[in-house]
Short mmCIF file of N, CA, C and O and ligand atoms in Angstrom, two decimals:
data_model
loop_
_atom_site.label_atom_id
_atom_site.label_comp_id
_atom_site.label_asym_id
_atom_site.label_seq_id
_atom_site.Cartn_x
_atom_site.Cartn_y
_atom_site.Cartn_z
N UNK A 17 20.58 -5.05 3.17
CA UNK A 17 19.02 -4.41 3.74
C UNK A 17 19.85 -3.16 4.16
O UNK A 17 21.23 -3.14 5.07
N UNK A 18 19.38 -2.26 4.15
CA UNK A 18 19.58 -0.97 4.74
C UNK A 18 19.39 -0.66 5.86
O UNK A 18 18.82 -1.28 6.87
N UNK A 19 20.79 0.47 6.47
CA UNK A 19 20.43 0.67 8.34
C UNK A 19 20.01 1.93 8.31
O UNK A 19 19.90 2.50 9.32
N UNK A 20 19.10 2.58 7.52
CA UNK A 20 18.94 3.67 7.55
C UNK A 20 17.29 3.93 8.35
O UNK A 20 16.25 2.88 7.76
N UNK A 21 17.14 4.70 9.74
CA UNK A 21 16.37 4.19 10.38
C UNK A 21 14.65 4.96 9.60
O UNK A 21 13.93 4.51 10.06
N UNK A 22 14.94 5.62 8.67
CA UNK A 22 14.01 5.44 8.13
C UNK A 22 13.08 4.69 7.00
O UNK A 22 12.24 4.22 7.65
N UNK A 23 14.05 3.73 6.72
CA UNK A 23 13.27 2.57 5.66
C UNK A 23 13.40 1.67 6.75
O UNK A 23 11.94 1.14 6.06
N UNK A 24 13.92 1.08 7.99
CA UNK A 24 13.31 0.34 8.74
C UNK A 24 12.01 1.11 9.08
O UNK A 24 11.60 -0.60 9.37
N UNK A 25 12.04 1.94 9.45
CA UNK A 25 10.65 1.92 10.12
C UNK A 25 9.74 1.57 8.78
O UNK A 25 8.52 1.56 9.21
N UNK A 26 9.88 2.35 7.73
CA UNK A 26 8.87 2.16 6.65
C UNK A 26 8.68 0.66 6.48
O UNK A 26 7.42 0.20 6.14
N UNK A 27 9.65 0.15 6.25
CA UNK A 27 9.48 -1.30 6.44
C UNK A 27 8.84 -1.95 7.26
O UNK A 27 7.68 -3.20 7.19
N UNK A 28 9.26 -1.93 8.63
CA UNK A 28 7.86 -2.26 10.14
C UNK A 28 6.52 -2.04 9.60
O UNK A 28 5.45 -3.00 9.62
N UNK A 29 6.23 -0.65 8.95
CA UNK A 29 4.93 -0.02 8.73
C UNK A 29 3.90 -1.05 7.82
O UNK A 29 3.19 -1.35 7.02
N UNK A 30 5.00 -1.19 6.25
CA UNK A 30 4.69 -2.21 5.45
C UNK A 30 4.33 -3.50 5.61
O UNK A 30 3.75 -4.14 5.47
N UNK A 31 5.16 -4.13 6.42
CA UNK A 31 5.06 -5.31 7.06
C UNK A 31 3.52 -5.15 7.74
O UNK A 31 3.08 -7.00 7.84
N UNK A 32 3.15 -4.55 8.67
CA UNK A 32 2.13 -4.26 9.44
C UNK A 32 0.81 -4.49 8.95
O UNK A 32 0.14 -4.96 9.18
N UNK A 33 1.01 -3.36 7.53
CA UNK A 33 -0.33 -3.24 6.65
C UNK A 33 -0.30 -4.58 6.17
O UNK A 33 -1.32 -5.24 5.90
N UNK A 34 0.62 -5.59 5.85
CA UNK A 34 0.38 -6.81 4.82
C UNK A 34 0.08 -6.97 6.00
O UNK A 34 -1.20 -8.02 5.01
N UNK A 35 0.44 -7.27 7.21
CA UNK A 35 -0.56 -8.81 7.66
C UNK A 35 -1.87 -8.29 8.16
O UNK A 35 -2.36 -9.08 7.96
N UNK A 36 -2.05 -6.66 8.25
CA UNK A 36 -3.18 -6.48 8.43
C UNK A 36 -4.21 -6.65 7.32
O UNK A 36 -5.64 -7.29 7.44
N UNK A 37 -3.94 -6.69 6.05
CA UNK A 37 -4.53 -6.92 4.67
C UNK A 37 -4.88 -8.12 4.40
O UNK A 37 -5.62 -8.85 3.93
N UNK A 38 -3.93 -9.26 5.14
CA UNK A 38 -3.87 -10.47 5.25
C UNK A 38 -4.84 -10.79 5.91
O UNK A 38 -5.97 -12.37 5.44
N UNK A 39 -5.13 -10.38 7.29
CA UNK A 39 -6.10 -10.89 8.27
C UNK A 39 -7.23 -10.65 7.44
O UNK A 39 -8.98 -10.72 7.78
N UNK A 40 -7.45 -9.08 6.64
CA UNK A 40 -9.00 -8.36 6.49
C UNK A 40 -9.20 -9.59 5.24
O UNK A 40 -10.44 -9.55 4.87
N UNK A 41 -8.38 -10.42 4.29
CA UNK A 41 -8.56 -10.99 3.54
C UNK A 41 -9.24 -12.24 3.67
O UNK A 41 -10.43 -12.89 3.41
N UNK A 42 -8.60 -12.44 4.63
CA UNK A 42 -8.91 -13.91 5.51
C UNK A 42 -10.27 -13.84 6.24
O UNK A 42 -11.35 -14.72 5.70
N UNK A 43 -10.58 -12.64 6.48
CA UNK A 43 -12.24 -12.25 6.67
C UNK A 43 -12.80 -12.33 6.24
O UNK A 43 -14.26 -12.82 5.93
N UNK A 44 -12.43 -11.38 4.56
CA UNK A 44 -13.41 -11.03 3.69
C UNK A 44 -13.87 -12.50 2.89
O UNK A 44 -14.70 -12.69 2.15
N UNK A 45 -13.19 -13.64 2.68
CA UNK A 45 -13.19 -14.76 1.97
C UNK A 45 -13.91 -15.42 2.54
O UNK A 45 -14.62 -16.55 2.53
N UNK A 46 -13.89 -15.37 4.46
CA UNK A 46 -14.83 -16.38 5.13
C UNK A 46 -16.21 -15.39 5.34
O UNK A 46 -17.24 -16.40 5.63
N UNK A 47 -16.11 -14.39 5.09
CA UNK A 47 -17.62 -13.68 5.80
C UNK A 47 -18.75 -13.97 4.77
O UNK A 47 -18.91 -14.10 3.38
N UNK A 48 -19.76 -13.72 5.16
CA UNK A 48 -21.42 -14.43 4.44
C UNK A 48 -21.46 -12.90 3.92
O UNK A 48 -21.43 -11.56 5.08
N UNK A 49 -21.77 -12.80 2.91
CA UNK A 49 -22.49 -11.35 1.91
C UNK A 49 -23.11 -11.06 2.94
O UNK A 49 -24.38 -11.26 3.27
N UNK A 50 -22.95 -9.05 2.99
CA UNK A 50 -24.56 -9.06 4.04
C UNK A 50 -23.96 -8.71 5.57
O UNK A 50 -24.38 -8.06 6.51
N UNK A 51 -23.29 -10.23 5.79
CA UNK A 51 -23.51 -10.51 7.71
C UNK A 51 -22.19 -9.48 7.77
O UNK A 51 -21.97 -9.54 9.57
N UNK A 52 -20.93 -8.95 7.41
CA UNK A 52 -19.96 -8.96 7.83
C UNK A 52 -19.95 -7.61 8.70
O UNK A 52 -21.11 -6.88 8.76
N UNK A 53 -18.61 -6.90 9.21
CA UNK A 53 -18.84 -5.89 10.23
C UNK A 53 -19.17 -4.67 9.21
O UNK A 53 -19.91 -3.23 9.74
N UNK A 54 -18.31 -4.77 7.85
CA UNK A 54 -18.82 -3.56 7.24
C UNK A 54 -19.78 -3.52 6.43
O UNK A 54 -19.70 -2.69 5.11
N UNK A 55 -20.53 -4.64 6.08
CA UNK A 55 -22.05 -4.40 5.14
C UNK A 55 -23.14 -3.71 5.98
O UNK A 55 -24.26 -4.07 6.34
N UNK A 56 -22.60 -2.03 5.96
CA UNK A 56 -23.19 -0.96 6.33
C UNK A 56 -24.37 -1.11 5.19
O UNK A 56 -24.33 -1.81 3.93
N UNK A 57 -25.03 -0.12 5.31
CA UNK A 57 -26.25 0.24 4.04
C UNK A 57 -25.77 0.60 2.66
O UNK A 57 -25.93 2.22 2.51
N UNK A 58 -24.67 0.47 2.03
CA UNK A 58 -24.66 0.67 0.22
C UNK A 58 -25.63 0.38 -0.42
O UNK A 58 -25.02 -0.55 -1.28
N UNK A 59 -26.70 0.39 -0.54
CA UNK A 59 -27.62 0.11 -1.43
C UNK A 59 -27.89 -0.79 -2.50
O UNK A 59 -27.17 -0.46 -3.30
N UNK A 60 -27.62 -2.00 -2.28
CA UNK A 60 -27.53 -2.51 -3.35
C UNK A 60 -26.14 -3.31 -3.59
O UNK A 60 -26.44 -4.46 -4.02
N UNK A 61 -25.27 -2.77 -2.93
CA UNK A 61 -24.10 -2.86 -2.88
C UNK A 61 -23.47 -4.29 -2.28
O UNK A 61 -23.80 -4.34 -1.28
N UNK A 62 -22.70 -5.22 -3.02
CA UNK A 62 -21.80 -6.15 -2.47
C UNK A 62 -20.91 -6.19 -1.57
O UNK A 62 -19.80 -5.43 -1.86
N UNK A 63 -21.09 -5.82 -0.05
CA UNK A 63 -19.81 -5.33 0.41
C UNK A 63 -18.42 -5.58 0.31
O UNK A 63 -17.47 -5.13 -0.01
N UNK A 64 -18.52 -7.40 0.56
CA UNK A 64 -17.22 -8.00 0.38
C UNK A 64 -16.45 -7.64 -0.77
O UNK A 64 -15.10 -7.71 -1.36
N UNK A 65 -17.07 -7.87 -2.24
CA UNK A 65 -16.24 -8.06 -3.25
C UNK A 65 -15.42 -5.93 -3.51
O UNK A 65 -14.26 -7.04 -3.92
N UNK A 66 -16.11 -5.36 -4.09
CA UNK A 66 -15.33 -3.99 -3.96
C UNK A 66 -14.69 -3.85 -3.20
O UNK A 66 -13.00 -3.31 -3.56
N UNK A 67 -14.79 -3.66 -1.76
CA UNK A 67 -13.51 -4.29 -0.74
C UNK A 67 -12.14 -4.78 -0.80
O UNK A 67 -11.42 -4.54 -0.88
N UNK A 68 -13.23 -6.14 -1.16
CA UNK A 68 -11.75 -7.15 -1.75
C UNK A 68 -10.72 -6.34 -2.88
O UNK A 68 -9.32 -7.26 -2.51
N UNK A 69 -11.18 -5.74 -3.40
CA UNK A 69 -10.63 -5.65 -4.75
C UNK A 69 -9.25 -4.54 -4.05
O UNK A 69 -8.48 -4.45 -4.64
N UNK A 70 -9.58 -3.40 -3.91
CA UNK A 70 -9.32 -2.94 -3.24
C UNK A 70 -7.83 -2.98 -2.56
O UNK A 70 -7.01 -2.23 -2.37
N UNK A 71 -8.50 -3.95 -1.57
CA UNK A 71 -7.18 -4.71 -0.82
C UNK A 71 -6.59 -5.12 -1.11
O UNK A 71 -5.17 -5.24 -1.00
N UNK A 72 -6.70 -5.89 -2.53
CA UNK A 72 -6.00 -6.84 -3.05
C UNK A 72 -4.56 -6.15 -3.97
O UNK A 72 -3.48 -5.99 -4.07
N UNK A 73 -5.19 -4.18 -4.36
CA UNK A 73 -4.20 -3.48 -5.02
C UNK A 73 -3.53 -3.10 -3.92
O UNK A 73 -2.07 -3.16 -4.70
N UNK A 74 -3.95 -2.55 -3.09
CA UNK A 74 -3.01 -2.17 -1.72
C UNK A 74 -2.07 -3.11 -1.48
O UNK A 74 -0.82 -3.17 -1.26
N UNK A 75 -2.45 -4.62 -1.46
CA UNK A 75 -1.21 -5.37 -1.18
C UNK A 75 -0.40 -5.82 -1.89
O UNK A 75 0.99 -5.53 -1.62
N UNK A 76 -1.03 -5.22 -3.48
CA UNK A 76 0.13 -5.43 -4.36
C UNK A 76 1.13 -4.25 -3.88
O UNK A 76 2.28 -4.18 -4.12
N UNK A 77 0.53 -2.83 -3.95
CA UNK A 77 1.63 -1.77 -4.08
C UNK A 77 2.59 -2.18 -2.61
O UNK A 77 3.53 -1.50 -2.67
N UNK A 78 1.88 -2.67 -1.26
CA UNK A 78 2.69 -2.72 -0.36
C UNK A 78 4.19 -4.32 -0.47
O UNK A 78 5.22 -3.79 -0.04
N UNK A 79 3.53 -4.74 -1.27
CA UNK A 79 4.66 -5.86 -1.46
C UNK A 79 5.62 -5.32 -2.36
O UNK A 79 6.81 -5.59 -2.49
N UNK A 80 5.31 -4.36 -3.14
CA UNK A 80 6.38 -3.70 -4.47
C UNK A 80 7.42 -2.87 -3.71
O UNK A 80 8.22 -3.05 -3.96
N UNK A 81 6.74 -2.43 -2.42
CA UNK A 81 7.47 -1.54 -1.95
C UNK A 81 8.62 -1.93 -1.18
O UNK A 81 9.63 -2.06 -0.61
N UNK A 82 8.44 -3.62 -0.78
CA UNK A 82 8.85 -4.08 0.34
C UNK A 82 10.43 -5.00 -0.21
O UNK A 82 11.51 -4.55 -0.14
N UNK A 83 9.86 -4.96 -1.75
CA UNK A 83 10.94 -5.45 -3.02
C UNK A 83 11.56 -4.48 -2.95
O UNK A 83 12.70 -4.58 -3.16
N UNK A 84 11.48 -3.08 -3.19
CA UNK A 84 11.89 -2.33 -3.45
C UNK A 84 13.45 -1.83 -2.06
O UNK A 84 14.09 -1.28 -2.54
N UNK A 85 12.22 -2.33 -1.25
CA UNK A 85 13.56 -2.04 -0.10
C UNK A 85 14.65 -3.05 -0.09
O UNK A 85 15.61 -3.11 -0.21
N UNK A 86 14.25 -4.62 -0.49
CA UNK A 86 15.44 -5.19 -0.48
C UNK A 86 16.08 -5.04 -1.23
O UNK A 86 17.66 -5.68 -1.25
N UNK A 87 15.55 -5.05 -2.87
CA UNK A 87 16.60 -4.37 -3.55
C UNK A 87 17.31 -2.87 -3.52
O UNK A 87 18.13 -2.66 -4.49
N UNK A 88 17.03 -2.25 -2.50
CA UNK A 88 17.26 -0.81 -2.10
C UNK A 88 17.12 0.12 -3.35
O UNK A 88 18.11 1.14 -3.59
N UNK A 89 16.22 0.28 -4.01
CA UNK A 89 16.03 1.21 -4.40
C UNK A 89 14.82 1.94 -4.07
O UNK A 89 13.85 2.56 -4.58
N UNK A 90 14.27 1.91 -2.75
CA UNK A 90 12.99 2.31 -1.70
C UNK A 90 13.60 3.93 -1.78
O UNK A 90 14.83 4.26 -1.64
N UNK A 91 12.34 4.72 -2.10
CA UNK A 91 12.66 5.79 -1.69
C UNK A 91 13.10 6.71 -2.91
O UNK A 91 12.90 8.16 -2.96
N UNK A 92 12.87 6.18 -3.97
CA UNK A 92 13.07 6.56 -5.81
C UNK A 92 11.65 6.67 -6.33
O UNK A 92 10.93 6.01 -6.20
N UNK A 93 11.86 8.13 -6.96
CA UNK A 93 10.44 8.51 -7.30
C UNK A 93 10.66 7.85 -8.79
O UNK A 93 11.73 7.51 -9.47
N UNK A 94 9.56 6.72 -9.29
CA UNK A 94 9.77 6.01 -10.56
C UNK A 94 9.17 6.95 -11.31
O UNK A 94 9.49 6.35 -13.05
N UNK A 95 8.68 8.06 -11.54
CA UNK A 95 8.80 9.15 -12.95
C UNK A 95 9.94 10.05 -12.85
O UNK A 95 10.31 9.92 -14.04
N UNK A 96 10.13 10.55 -12.34
CA UNK A 96 11.06 11.61 -12.44
C UNK A 96 12.63 11.46 -11.75
O UNK A 96 13.29 11.47 -11.74
N UNK A 97 12.26 10.09 -11.00
CA UNK A 97 14.11 9.46 -10.01
C UNK A 97 14.32 10.38 -8.72
O UNK A 97 15.35 9.99 -9.09
N UNK A 98 13.47 11.36 -9.09
CA UNK A 98 14.56 11.67 -7.67
C UNK A 98 13.61 11.39 -6.38
O UNK A 98 13.31 10.47 -6.53
N UNK A 99 14.03 11.84 -5.16
CA UNK A 99 13.80 11.32 -3.91
C UNK A 99 12.38 12.10 -3.87
O UNK A 99 12.04 12.61 -3.89
N UNK A 100 11.69 10.59 -3.47
CA UNK A 100 10.55 10.81 -2.72
C UNK A 100 10.08 11.36 -1.42
O UNK A 100 9.23 12.72 -1.49
N UNK A 101 11.20 11.66 -0.99
CA UNK A 101 10.74 12.47 0.71
C UNK A 101 10.66 11.85 1.72
O UNK A 101 9.63 10.71 1.58
N UNK A 102 10.97 11.88 2.85
CA UNK A 102 11.07 11.13 3.86
C UNK A 102 9.51 11.30 4.74
O UNK A 102 9.21 10.34 4.85
N UNK A 103 9.09 12.21 4.72
CA UNK A 103 7.96 12.51 5.05
C UNK A 103 6.74 11.97 4.94
O UNK A 103 6.09 11.30 4.91
N UNK A 104 6.75 11.89 3.40
CA UNK A 104 5.75 11.37 2.34
C UNK A 104 6.58 9.79 2.32
O UNK A 104 5.14 9.13 2.51
N UNK A 105 7.44 9.07 2.89
CA UNK A 105 7.57 7.93 2.59
C UNK A 105 7.10 7.28 4.09
O UNK A 105 6.52 6.27 4.05
N UNK A 106 6.97 7.95 5.07
CA UNK A 106 6.36 8.06 6.56
C UNK A 106 5.04 7.52 6.33
O UNK A 106 4.35 7.05 7.00
N UNK A 107 4.55 8.59 5.89
CA UNK A 107 3.21 8.65 5.44
C UNK A 107 2.36 7.77 4.35
O UNK A 107 1.61 7.14 5.15
N UNK A 108 2.83 7.95 3.52
CA UNK A 108 2.71 6.76 2.38
C UNK A 108 4.12 5.80 2.19
O UNK A 108 4.31 5.86 1.50
N UNK A 109 4.41 4.93 2.97
CA UNK A 109 5.09 4.29 2.60
C UNK A 109 5.43 3.27 1.34
O UNK A 109 6.42 2.92 0.57
N UNK A 110 4.40 2.94 0.77
CA UNK A 110 4.02 2.02 -0.22
C UNK A 110 3.82 3.07 -1.70
O UNK A 110 4.28 3.07 -2.82
N UNK A 111 4.41 4.92 -1.43
CA UNK A 111 4.34 5.52 -2.70
C UNK A 111 5.15 5.34 -3.56
O UNK A 111 6.60 4.74 -3.32
N UNK A 112 4.94 5.19 -5.11
CA UNK A 112 5.88 5.02 -6.04
C UNK A 112 6.57 6.37 -6.44
O UNK A 112 7.38 6.40 -7.12
N UNK A 113 5.98 7.56 -6.04
CA UNK A 113 6.33 8.63 -6.86
C UNK A 113 6.20 9.84 -5.59
O UNK A 113 5.87 9.57 -4.82
N UNK A 114 7.27 11.09 -6.56
CA UNK A 114 7.17 11.98 -5.53
C UNK A 114 5.75 12.88 -5.31
O UNK A 114 5.13 12.59 -5.95
N UNK A 115 6.03 13.54 -4.42
CA UNK A 115 4.78 14.70 -4.22
C UNK A 115 4.46 15.00 -5.62
O UNK A 115 3.12 15.23 -6.14
N UNK A 116 5.37 16.41 -6.23
CA UNK A 116 5.27 16.89 -7.29
C UNK A 116 4.65 15.73 -8.63
O UNK A 116 3.79 15.94 -9.29
N UNK A 117 5.27 14.54 -8.49
CA UNK A 117 5.13 13.50 -9.50
C UNK A 117 3.51 13.03 -9.69
O UNK A 117 2.42 13.18 -10.17
N UNK A 118 3.05 12.82 -8.13
CA UNK A 118 1.30 12.52 -7.62
C UNK A 118 0.85 13.52 -7.89
O UNK A 118 -0.08 13.29 -8.15
N UNK A 119 0.88 14.74 -7.90
CA UNK A 119 -0.06 15.97 -8.05
C UNK A 119 -0.03 16.05 -9.52
O UNK A 119 -1.52 16.44 -9.64
N UNK A 120 0.35 16.14 -10.16
CA UNK A 120 0.77 16.28 -11.84
C UNK A 120 -0.06 15.00 -12.24
O UNK A 120 -0.94 15.46 -13.23
N UNK A 121 -0.04 13.95 -11.99
CA UNK A 121 -0.48 12.72 -12.14
C UNK A 121 -2.30 13.30 -11.45
O UNK A 121 -2.39 12.72 -10.37
N UNK A 122 -3.58 12.99 -12.10
CA UNK A 122 -4.87 13.30 -11.67
C UNK A 122 -5.56 12.13 -11.62
O UNK A 122 -6.41 11.66 -10.77
N UNK A 123 -4.95 10.73 -12.61
CA UNK A 123 -5.76 9.82 -12.41
C UNK A 123 -5.66 8.68 -11.63
O UNK A 123 -6.78 7.85 -11.59
N UNK A 124 -5.01 8.83 -10.60
CA UNK A 124 -4.78 8.33 -9.12
C UNK A 124 -3.60 6.81 -9.37
O UNK A 124 -2.94 7.20 -9.19
N UNK A 125 -4.36 5.53 -9.76
CA UNK A 125 -3.44 5.12 -9.22
C UNK A 125 -2.15 4.75 -9.98
O UNK A 125 -1.61 5.32 -10.72
N UNK A 126 -1.15 4.27 -9.12
CA UNK A 126 0.51 4.06 -9.38
C UNK A 126 1.28 5.08 -8.84
O UNK A 126 2.20 5.26 -8.86
N UNK A 127 0.90 6.41 -8.27
CA UNK A 127 1.41 6.86 -7.54
C UNK A 127 1.29 6.70 -5.74
O UNK A 127 0.15 6.85 -5.64
ZN1 ZN B 229 8.78 12.24 -9.11
#
């Protein structure tokens, strides 16, 4: 386990985020469609379904980042192998890529 304060802080944030997502998932699973707090007027949309999908993707990213911390690979860009940068990691601890690569990649997912 790393003793780098930045990694410890990022890990804390990821653990918090994972707990929050778990709570949200439990709420989403028990929520009556149309009756939840997020059931705003998105004309005809099913509030639970889309939200649950985004949340599941985010959960995967958060868990992958925690694995990278455990394995000592946290903070390295998966595309160029460079450092992701502390500012970015503290803003987005689950980021897989550095800002340069994230900017180049316009399709979204994965960075
Ligand atoms: Zn990169």
